[in-house]
PDB file of C-alpha atoms in Angstrom:
ATOM      1  CA  GLY A  27       2.983 -14.970   1.076  1.00 64.00           C
ATOM      2  CA  ALA A  28       4.870 -13.348  -1.685  1.00 81.00           C
ATOM      3  CA  VAL A  29       7.807 -11.312  -0.528  1.00 89.00           C
ATOM      4  CA  VAL A  30       8.813  -7.990  -1.886  1.00 93.00           C
ATOM      5  CA  SER A  31      12.122  -6.362  -1.085  1.00 95.00           C
ATOM      6  CA  GLN A  32      13.246  -2.867  -1.261  1.00 97.00           C
ATOM      7  CA  HIS A  33      17.032  -1.437  -1.202  1.00 97.00           C
ATOM      8  CA  PRO A  34      17.925   0.630   0.486  1.00 97.00           C
ATOM      9  CA  SER A  35      15.760   0.577   3.662  1.00 96.00           C
ATOM     10  CA  TRP A  36      16.993   4.245   4.222  1.00 96.00           C
ATOM     11  CA  VAL A  37      19.108   6.755   2.737  1.00 97.00           C
ATOM     12  CA  ILE A  38      20.340  10.178   3.377  1.00 97.00           C
ATOM     13  CA  CYS A  39      21.649  12.453   0.630  1.00 96.00           C
ATOM     14  CA  LYS A  40      22.775  15.957  -0.245  1.00 96.00           C
ATOM     15  CA  SER A  41      20.683  18.257  -2.158  1.00 97.00           C
ATOM     16  CA  GLY A  42      21.051  17.913  -6.012  1.00 97.00           C
ATOM     17  CA  THR A  43      22.238  14.353  -5.861  1.00 97.00           C
ATOM     18  CA  SER A  44      20.408  11.472  -7.561  1.00 97.00           C
ATOM     19  CA  VAL A  45      19.035   8.452  -5.428  1.00 97.00           C
ATOM     20  CA  LYS A  46      18.077   5.022  -6.970  1.00 97.00           C
ATOM     21  CA  ILE A  47      15.678   2.794  -4.854  1.00 98.00           C
ATOM     22  CA  GLU A  48      15.196  -0.941  -6.168  1.00 97.00           C
ATOM     23  CA  CYS A  49      12.152  -3.110  -5.626  1.00 96.00           C
ATOM     24  CA  ARG A  50      12.336  -6.731  -6.183  1.00 95.00           C
ATOM     25  CA  SER A  51       9.633  -9.523  -6.069  1.00 92.00           C
ATOM     26  CA  LEU A  52      11.641 -12.348  -4.413  1.00 91.00           C
ATOM     27  CA  ASP A  53       9.490 -15.426  -5.165  1.00 85.00           C
ATOM     28  CA  PHE A  54       7.148 -14.488  -7.819  1.00 84.00           C
ATOM     29  CA  GLN A  55       7.011 -12.552 -10.922  1.00 86.00           C
ATOM     30  CA  ALA A  56       5.576  -9.325 -11.124  1.00 85.00           C
ATOM     31  CA  THR A  57       4.492  -7.771 -14.565  1.00 82.00           C
ATOM     32  CA  THR A  58       3.309  -4.661 -12.872  1.00 88.00           C
ATOM     33  CA  MET A  59       4.805  -2.767  -9.937  1.00 92.00           C
ATOM     34  CA  PHE A  60       3.759   0.459  -8.205  1.00 93.00           C
ATOM     35  CA  TRP A  61       5.706   3.009  -6.516  1.00 96.00           C
ATOM     36  CA  TYR A  62       3.943   5.211  -3.677  1.00 95.00           C
ATOM     37  CA  ARG A  63       5.315   7.802  -1.473  1.00 95.00           C
ATOM     38  CA  GLN A  64       4.010   8.362   2.090  1.00 94.00           C
ATOM     39  CA  PHE A  65       4.239  11.458   4.288  1.00 91.00           C
ATOM     40  CA  PRO A  66       3.979  11.311   8.098  1.00 87.00           C
ATOM     41  CA  LYS A  67       0.737  10.333   9.197  1.00 84.00           C
ATOM     42  CA  GLN A  68      -0.826  10.223   5.744  1.00 88.00           C
ATOM     43  CA  SER A  69      -1.808   7.530   3.417  1.00 90.00           C
ATOM     44  CA  LEU A  70       0.026   6.041   0.464  1.00 91.00           C
ATOM     45  CA  MET A  71      -0.138   8.152  -2.681  1.00 91.00           C
ATOM     46  CA  LEU A  72       0.289   6.602  -5.842  1.00 91.00           C
ATOM     47  CA  MET A  73       3.228   7.872  -7.881  1.00 94.00           C
ATOM     48  CA  ALA A  74       3.421   5.663 -10.845  1.00 94.00           C
ATOM     49  CA  THR A  75       2.666   2.252 -12.427  1.00 91.00           C
ATOM     50  CA  SER A  76       5.686   0.351 -13.554  1.00 89.00           C
ATOM     51  CA  ASN A  77       4.960  -2.200 -16.430  1.00 86.00           C
ATOM     52  CA  GLU A  78       7.690  -4.709 -17.422  1.00 84.00           C
ATOM     53  CA  GLY A  79       9.155  -3.907 -20.792  1.00 82.00           C
ATOM     54  CA  SER A  80       7.538  -0.492 -21.075  1.00 85.00           C
ATOM     55  CA  LYS A  81       6.991   3.035 -20.098  1.00 89.00           C
ATOM     56  CA  ALA A  82       5.758   3.871 -16.450  1.00 92.00           C
ATOM     57  CA  THR A  83       2.213   5.481 -16.092  1.00 92.00           C
ATOM     58  CA  TYR A  84       2.666   8.444 -13.990  1.00 94.00           C
ATOM     59  CA  GLU A  85      -0.131   9.844 -11.938  1.00 92.00           C
ATOM     60  CA  GLN A  86      -1.176  13.491 -12.284  1.00 91.00           C
ATOM     61  CA  GLY A  87       1.414  15.965 -10.875  1.00 92.00           C
ATOM     62  CA  VAL A  88       4.268  13.543 -10.659  1.00 94.00           C
ATOM     63  CA  GLU A  89       7.130  14.644 -12.666  1.00 94.00           C
ATOM     64  CA  LYS A  90       8.457  11.825 -14.845  1.00 93.00           C
ATOM     65  CA  ASP A  91      11.719  13.468 -15.464  1.00 95.00           C
ATOM     66  CA  LYS A  92      12.247  13.736 -11.849  1.00 96.00           C
ATOM     67  CA  PHE A  93      11.278  10.578 -10.897  1.00 97.00           C
ATOM     68  CA  LEU A  94      12.691   7.976 -13.308  1.00 96.00           C
ATOM     69  CA  ILE A  95      11.333   4.381 -13.453  1.00 94.00           C
ATOM     70  CA  ASN A  96      12.685   1.389 -14.871  1.00 91.00           C
ATOM     71  CA  HIS A  97      11.148  -1.902 -15.120  1.00 89.00           C
ATOM     72  CA  ALA A  98      13.710  -4.091 -16.703  1.00 83.00           C
ATOM     73  CA  SER A  99      12.499  -7.518 -15.781  1.00 89.00           C
ATOM     74  CA  LEU A 100       9.810  -9.331 -14.086  1.00 89.00           C
ATOM     75  CA  THR A 101      11.230  -9.092 -10.596  1.00 91.00           C
ATOM     76  CA  LEU A 102      12.779  -5.769 -10.670  1.00 94.00           C
ATOM     77  CA  SER A 103      11.845  -2.155 -10.743  1.00 94.00           C
ATOM     78  CA  THR A 104      13.690   0.862 -10.066  1.00 96.00           C
ATOM     79  CA  LEU A 105      12.978   4.478  -9.008  1.00 97.00           C
ATOM     80  CA  THR A 106      15.653   7.097  -9.441  1.00 97.00           C
ATOM     81  CA  VAL A 107      14.934  10.300  -7.640  1.00 97.00           C
ATOM     82  CA  THR A 108      16.842  13.018  -9.655  1.00 97.00           C
ATOM     83  CA  SER A 109      18.291  15.929  -8.326  1.00 96.00           C
ATOM     84  CA  ALA A 110      16.856  15.523  -4.846  1.00 96.00           C
ATOM     85  CA  HIS A 111      15.458  18.293  -2.796  1.00 96.00           C
ATOM     86  CA  PRO A 112      14.598  18.454   0.826  1.00 96.00           C
ATOM     87  CA  GLU A 113      11.008  18.412  -0.149  1.00 95.00           C
ATOM     88  CA  ASP A 114      11.535  15.069  -1.586  1.00 96.00           C
ATOM     89  CA  SER A 115      12.110  13.567   1.769  1.00 96.00           C
ATOM     90  CA  SER A 116       9.587  10.966   2.314  1.00 96.00           C
ATOM     91  CA  PHE A 117       8.834   7.293   2.784  1.00 96.00           C
ATOM     92  CA  TYR A 118       8.798   5.594  -0.630  1.00 97.00           C
ATOM     93  CA  ILE A 119       7.181   2.380  -1.078  1.00 97.00           C
ATOM     94  CA  CYS A 120       6.984  -0.311  -3.902  1.00 96.00           C
ATOM     95  CA  SER A 121       4.290  -3.010  -4.340  1.00 93.00           C
ATOM     96  CA  ALA A 122       4.055  -5.711  -6.742  1.00 90.00           C
ATOM     97  CA  ASP A 123       0.817  -7.248  -8.335  1.00 83.00           C
ATOM     98  CA  GLY A 124       0.452 -10.835  -7.625  1.00 68.00           C
ATOM     99  CA  GLY A 125       0.174 -12.596 -11.218  1.00 59.00           C
ATOM    100  CA  GLY A 126      -1.026 -16.090 -10.177  1.00 50.00           C
ATOM    101  CA  THR A 127       1.611 -17.533 -12.235  1.00 46.00           C
ATOM    102  CA  SER A 128       3.721 -18.920  -9.457  1.00 45.00           C
ATOM    103  CA  GLY A 129       0.900 -20.502  -7.411  1.00 45.00           C
ATOM    104  CA  LYS A 130       2.051 -18.138  -4.511  1.00 44.00           C
ATOM    105  CA  THR A 131      -0.224 -15.143  -5.370  1.00 46.00           C
ATOM    106  CA  SER A 132      -3.654 -14.283  -6.487  1.00 53.00           C
ATOM    107  CA  TYR A 133      -4.449 -11.643  -9.075  1.00 56.00           C
ATOM    108  CA  ASN A 134      -5.643  -8.530  -7.376  1.00 60.00           C
ATOM    109  CA  GLU A 135      -3.593  -8.855  -4.514  1.00 74.00           C
ATOM    110  CA  GLN A 136      -1.001  -6.353  -4.179  1.00 82.00           C
ATOM    111  CA  PHE A 137       2.207  -7.102  -1.981  1.00 88.00           C
ATOM    112  CA  PHE A 138       4.402  -4.236  -0.545  1.00 92.00           C
ATOM    113  CA  GLY A 139       7.756  -3.788   0.117  1.00 95.00           C
ATOM    114  CA  PRO A 140       9.297  -2.706   3.506  1.00 95.00           C
ATOM    115  CA  GLY A 141       9.656   0.869   2.268  1.00 96.00           C
ATOM    116  CA  THR A 142      12.756   3.211   1.758  1.00 97.00           C
ATOM    117  CA  ARG A 143      13.171   6.360   4.034  1.00 96.00           C
ATOM    118  CA  LEU A 144      14.753   8.910   1.946  1.00 97.00           C
ATOM    119  CA  THR A 145      16.035  12.278   3.675  1.00 97.00           C
ATOM    120  CA  VAL A 146      17.627  14.971   1.559  1.00 97.00           C
ATOM    121  CA  LEU A 147      19.693  17.325   3.506  1.00 96.00           C
TER     122      LEU A 147
ATOM    123  CA  GLY B  10     -12.143  10.333  -9.349  1.00 62.00           C
ATOM    124  CA  GLN B  11     -12.660   7.326  -7.142  1.00 68.00           C
ATOM    125  CA  GLN B  12     -12.349   7.888  -3.357  1.00 81.00           C
ATOM    126  CA  LEU B  13     -12.470   5.820  -0.393  1.00 90.00           C
ATOM    127  CA  ASN B  14     -13.887   7.186   3.167  1.00 95.00           C
ATOM    128  CA  GLN B  15     -12.297   5.336   5.777  1.00 96.00           C
ATOM    129  CA  SER B  16     -13.730   5.426   9.403  1.00 96.00           C
ATOM    130  CA  PRO B  17     -12.772   6.000  12.290  1.00 97.00           C
ATOM    131  CA  GLN B  18      -9.551   7.935  11.621  1.00 95.00           C
ATOM    132  CA  SER B  19      -8.421   6.687  14.900  1.00 96.00           C
ATOM    133  CA  MET B  20      -9.421   4.350  18.045  1.00 96.00           C
ATOM    134  CA  PHE B  21      -8.073   4.298  21.497  1.00 96.00           C
ATOM    135  CA  ILE B  22      -9.330   0.931  23.062  1.00 96.00           C
ATOM    136  CA  GLN B  23      -8.688  -1.423  25.885  1.00 97.00           C
ATOM    137  CA  GLU B  24      -7.082  -4.777  25.502  1.00 97.00           C
ATOM    138  CA  GLY B  25      -9.603  -7.413  24.905  1.00 97.00           C
ATOM    139  CA  GLU B  26     -11.904  -5.071  23.201  1.00 97.00           C
ATOM    140  CA  ASP B  27     -13.506  -5.761  19.812  1.00 97.00           C
ATOM    141  CA  VAL B  28     -12.860  -3.176  17.158  1.00 97.00           C
ATOM    142  CA  SER B  29     -14.643  -2.284  13.863  1.00 97.00           C
ATOM    143  CA  MET B  30     -13.899   0.165  11.073  1.00 98.00           C
ATOM    144  CA  ASN B  31     -15.046   0.392   7.635  1.00 97.00           C
ATOM    145  CA  CYS B  32     -14.555   1.947   4.087  1.00 97.00           C
ATOM    146  CA  THR B  33     -17.042   3.383   1.950  1.00 96.00           C
ATOM    147  CA  SER B  34     -17.064   4.667  -1.332  1.00 93.00           C
ATOM    148  CA  SER B  35     -19.368   6.000  -4.110  1.00 90.00           C
ATOM    149  CA  SER B  36     -17.836   3.838  -6.778  1.00 89.00           C
ATOM    150  CA  ILE B  37     -18.263  -0.025  -7.313  1.00 90.00           C
ATOM    151  CA  PHE B  38     -15.074  -1.910  -6.607  1.00 91.00           C
ATOM    152  CA  ASN B  39     -14.197  -5.531  -7.609  1.00 89.00           C
ATOM    153  CA  THR B  40     -11.729  -6.097  -4.840  1.00 90.00           C
ATOM    154  CA  TRP B  41     -11.363  -5.015  -1.529  1.00 93.00           C
ATOM    155  CA  LEU B  42      -8.148  -5.108   0.432  1.00 92.00           C
ATOM    156  CA  TRP B  43      -7.353  -4.683   3.991  1.00 96.00           C
ATOM    157  CA  TYR B  44      -3.848  -3.780   5.187  1.00 95.00           C
ATOM    158  CA  LYS B  45      -1.847  -3.259   8.298  1.00 97.00           C
ATOM    159  CA  GLN B  46       0.993  -0.789   8.442  1.00 95.00           C
ATOM    160  CA  ASP B  47       3.596  -0.883  11.338  1.00 94.00           C
ATOM    161  CA  PRO B  48       5.818   2.398  11.726  1.00 88.00           C
ATOM    162  CA  GLY B  49       8.454   2.671   9.290  1.00 89.00           C
ATOM    163  CA  GLU B  50       7.381  -0.471   7.713  1.00 92.00           C
ATOM    164  CA  GLY B  51       5.344  -1.239   4.318  1.00 93.00           C
ATOM    165  CA  PRO B  52       1.779  -2.287   4.365  1.00 93.00           C
ATOM    166  CA  VAL B  53       1.134  -5.925   5.029  1.00 92.00           C
ATOM    167  CA  LEU B  54      -2.128  -7.744   3.310  1.00 91.00           C
ATOM    168  CA  LEU B  55      -4.471  -8.766   5.933  1.00 94.00           C
ATOM    169  CA  ILE B  56      -7.410  -9.922   4.047  1.00 94.00           C
ATOM    170  CA  ALA B  57      -8.646  -9.990   0.482  1.00 91.00           C
ATOM    171  CA  LEU B  58     -12.207 -10.061  -0.499  1.00 92.00           C
ATOM    172  CA  TYR B  59     -13.345 -10.672  -4.062  1.00 89.00           C
ATOM    173  CA  LYS B  60     -16.935 -11.099  -4.358  1.00 92.00           C
ATOM    174  CA  ALA B  61     -19.909  -9.032  -3.154  1.00 94.00           C
ATOM    175  CA  GLY B  62     -21.349 -10.377   0.348  1.00 95.00           C
ATOM    176  CA  GLU B  63     -18.224 -12.388   0.876  1.00 94.00           C
ATOM    177  CA  LEU B  64     -17.192 -12.853   4.527  1.00 96.00           C
ATOM    178  CA  THR B  65     -13.667 -13.937   5.282  1.00 95.00           C
ATOM    179  CA  SER B  66     -11.598 -14.438   8.258  1.00 96.00           C
ATOM    180  CA  ASN B  67      -8.146 -14.390   9.145  1.00 94.00           C
ATOM    181  CA  GLY B  68      -7.521 -15.521  12.784  1.00 96.00           C
ATOM    182  CA  ARG B  69      -9.132 -12.811  14.816  1.00 97.00           C
ATOM    183  CA  LEU B  70      -9.730 -10.624  11.927  1.00 97.00           C
ATOM    184  CA  THR B  71     -12.816 -10.618   9.802  1.00 98.00           C
ATOM    185  CA  ALA B  72     -13.780  -8.627   6.933  1.00 97.00           C
ATOM    186  CA  GLN B  73     -16.901  -8.526   4.729  1.00 97.00           C
ATOM    187  CA  PHE B  74     -17.437  -7.230   0.989  1.00 96.00           C
ATOM    188  CA  GLY B  75     -20.447  -5.257   0.916  1.00 96.00           C
ATOM    189  CA  ILE B  76     -23.627  -6.275  -1.096  1.00 96.00           C
ATOM    190  CA  THR B  77     -23.699  -3.029  -2.976  1.00 94.00           C
ATOM    191  CA  ARG B  78     -19.772  -3.319  -3.663  1.00 93.00           C
ATOM    192  CA  LYS B  79     -19.318   0.096  -2.319  1.00 94.00           C
ATOM    193  CA  ASP B  80     -18.218  -0.831   1.083  1.00 96.00           C
ATOM    194  CA  SER B  81     -16.348  -3.179   3.441  1.00 97.00           C
ATOM    195  CA  PHE B  82     -15.650  -3.431   6.926  1.00 97.00           C
ATOM    196  CA  LEU B  83     -12.950  -5.066   9.130  1.00 98.00           C
ATOM    197  CA  ASN B  84     -13.440  -6.381  12.508  1.00 98.00           C
ATOM    198  CA  ILE B  85     -10.732  -7.420  15.024  1.00 98.00           C
ATOM    199  CA  SER B  86     -11.893  -9.404  18.039  1.00 97.00           C
ATOM    200  CA  ALA B  87     -10.258  -9.562  21.637  1.00 97.00           C
ATOM    201  CA  SER B  88      -7.595  -7.090  20.603  1.00 97.00           C
ATOM    202  CA  ILE B  89      -4.096  -7.349  21.975  1.00 97.00           C
ATOM    203  CA  PRO B  90      -1.189  -4.689  22.170  1.00 95.00           C
ATOM    204  CA  SER B  91       0.407  -6.095  19.162  1.00 95.00           C
ATOM    205  CA  ASP B  92      -2.841  -4.995  17.006  1.00 97.00           C
ATOM    206  CA  VAL B  93      -1.512  -1.330  17.476  1.00 96.00           C
ATOM    207  CA  GLY B  94      -0.613   0.088  13.947  1.00 96.00           C
ATOM    208  CA  ILE B  95      -2.239   1.684  11.027  1.00 96.00           C
ATOM    209  CA  TYR B  96      -5.296  -0.181   9.031  1.00 97.00           C
ATOM    210  CA  PHE B  97      -5.662   0.843   5.475  1.00 96.00           C
ATOM    211  CA  CYS B  98      -8.767  -0.448   3.367  1.00 96.00           C
ATOM    212  CA  ALA B  99      -8.002  -0.411  -0.431  1.00 93.00           C
ATOM    213  CA  GLY B 100     -10.390  -1.069  -3.373  1.00 91.00           C
ATOM    214  CA  ARG B 101      -9.732  -2.059  -6.983  1.00 86.00           C
ATOM    215  CA  GLY B 102     -12.177  -1.177  -9.650  1.00 77.00           C
ATOM    216  CA  THR B 103     -13.311  -2.292 -13.005  1.00 65.00           C
ATOM    217  CA  GLY B 104     -10.999  -0.280 -14.919  1.00 59.00           C
ATOM    218  CA  GLY B 105      -7.537  -1.736 -14.165  1.00 59.00           C
ATOM    219  CA  PHE B 106      -4.894  -2.472 -11.978  1.00 65.00           C
ATOM    220  CA  LYS B 107      -4.981   0.915  -9.825  1.00 78.00           C
ATOM    221  CA  THR B 108      -5.682   0.607  -6.185  1.00 85.00           C
ATOM    222  CA  ILE B 109      -7.239   3.353  -4.202  1.00 88.00           C
ATOM    223  CA  PHE B 110      -6.397   3.632  -0.638  1.00 91.00           C
ATOM    224  CA  GLY B 111      -8.306   4.914   2.285  1.00 94.00           C
ATOM    225  CA  ALA B 112      -6.985   7.334   4.658  1.00 93.00           C
ATOM    226  CA  GLY B 113      -6.062   4.864   7.325  1.00 95.00           C
ATOM    227  CA  THR B 114      -7.503   3.997  10.856  1.00 97.00           C
ATOM    228  CA  ARG B 115      -4.984   4.361  13.621  1.00 96.00           C
ATOM    229  CA  LEU B 116      -5.416   1.930  16.417  1.00 97.00           C
ATOM    230  CA  PHE B 117      -4.072   2.289  19.794  1.00 96.00           C
ATOM    231  CA  VAL B 118      -4.588  -0.636  22.020  1.00 96.00           C
ATOM    232  CA  LYS B 119      -4.115  -0.127  25.916  1.00 93.00           C
ATOM    233  CA  ALA B 120      -2.842  -3.063  28.016  1.00 89.00           C
TER     234      ALA B 120
END
């Protein structure tokens, strides 16, 4: 199946610093990528939809100036948590839409990265 | 907005038993997806369903897309300890690419 990677897998930072998380589709091109956050024992909460070459679409209640998203190419989207605070500590997961162009994926299938555990001290 | 009701919330079963979980919604979906998530990892796609009434198997897993397009179930036969994890249903509607997730079913399998 299609492979999505995330880097780093975990990060610990001081309050007030910024953290960048990368999401890559390794063997297919993804026009659309998604960013989720997941708190312990809870479901995935969609933060934003990232479209290659255009601005991200943020879900209600998600601050676009705090969670900066850049989708510069068909295989890379980045999420930057700016001025992180302890309440931003969470598991951040990206996913990429299978576009069907490479033959490895199908439309409407969403493939997830392994997640990034962010801990803000 | 669209919501998925996933049940049961958790299940404690004996190895070898069959398991069934389901998702329902008041909205119609065009695609149903079932994922499994292990602790500290991202969800892994198990089965994707595209047509109402579709029944699809993946090894010991079987999932169906409900005729009304408002529900789906996942069955696991002859469970084994490595089936432990959280199972999420997800639906995609007619409006775009946004995927709605259920709250998850936590499966515990006792050897």
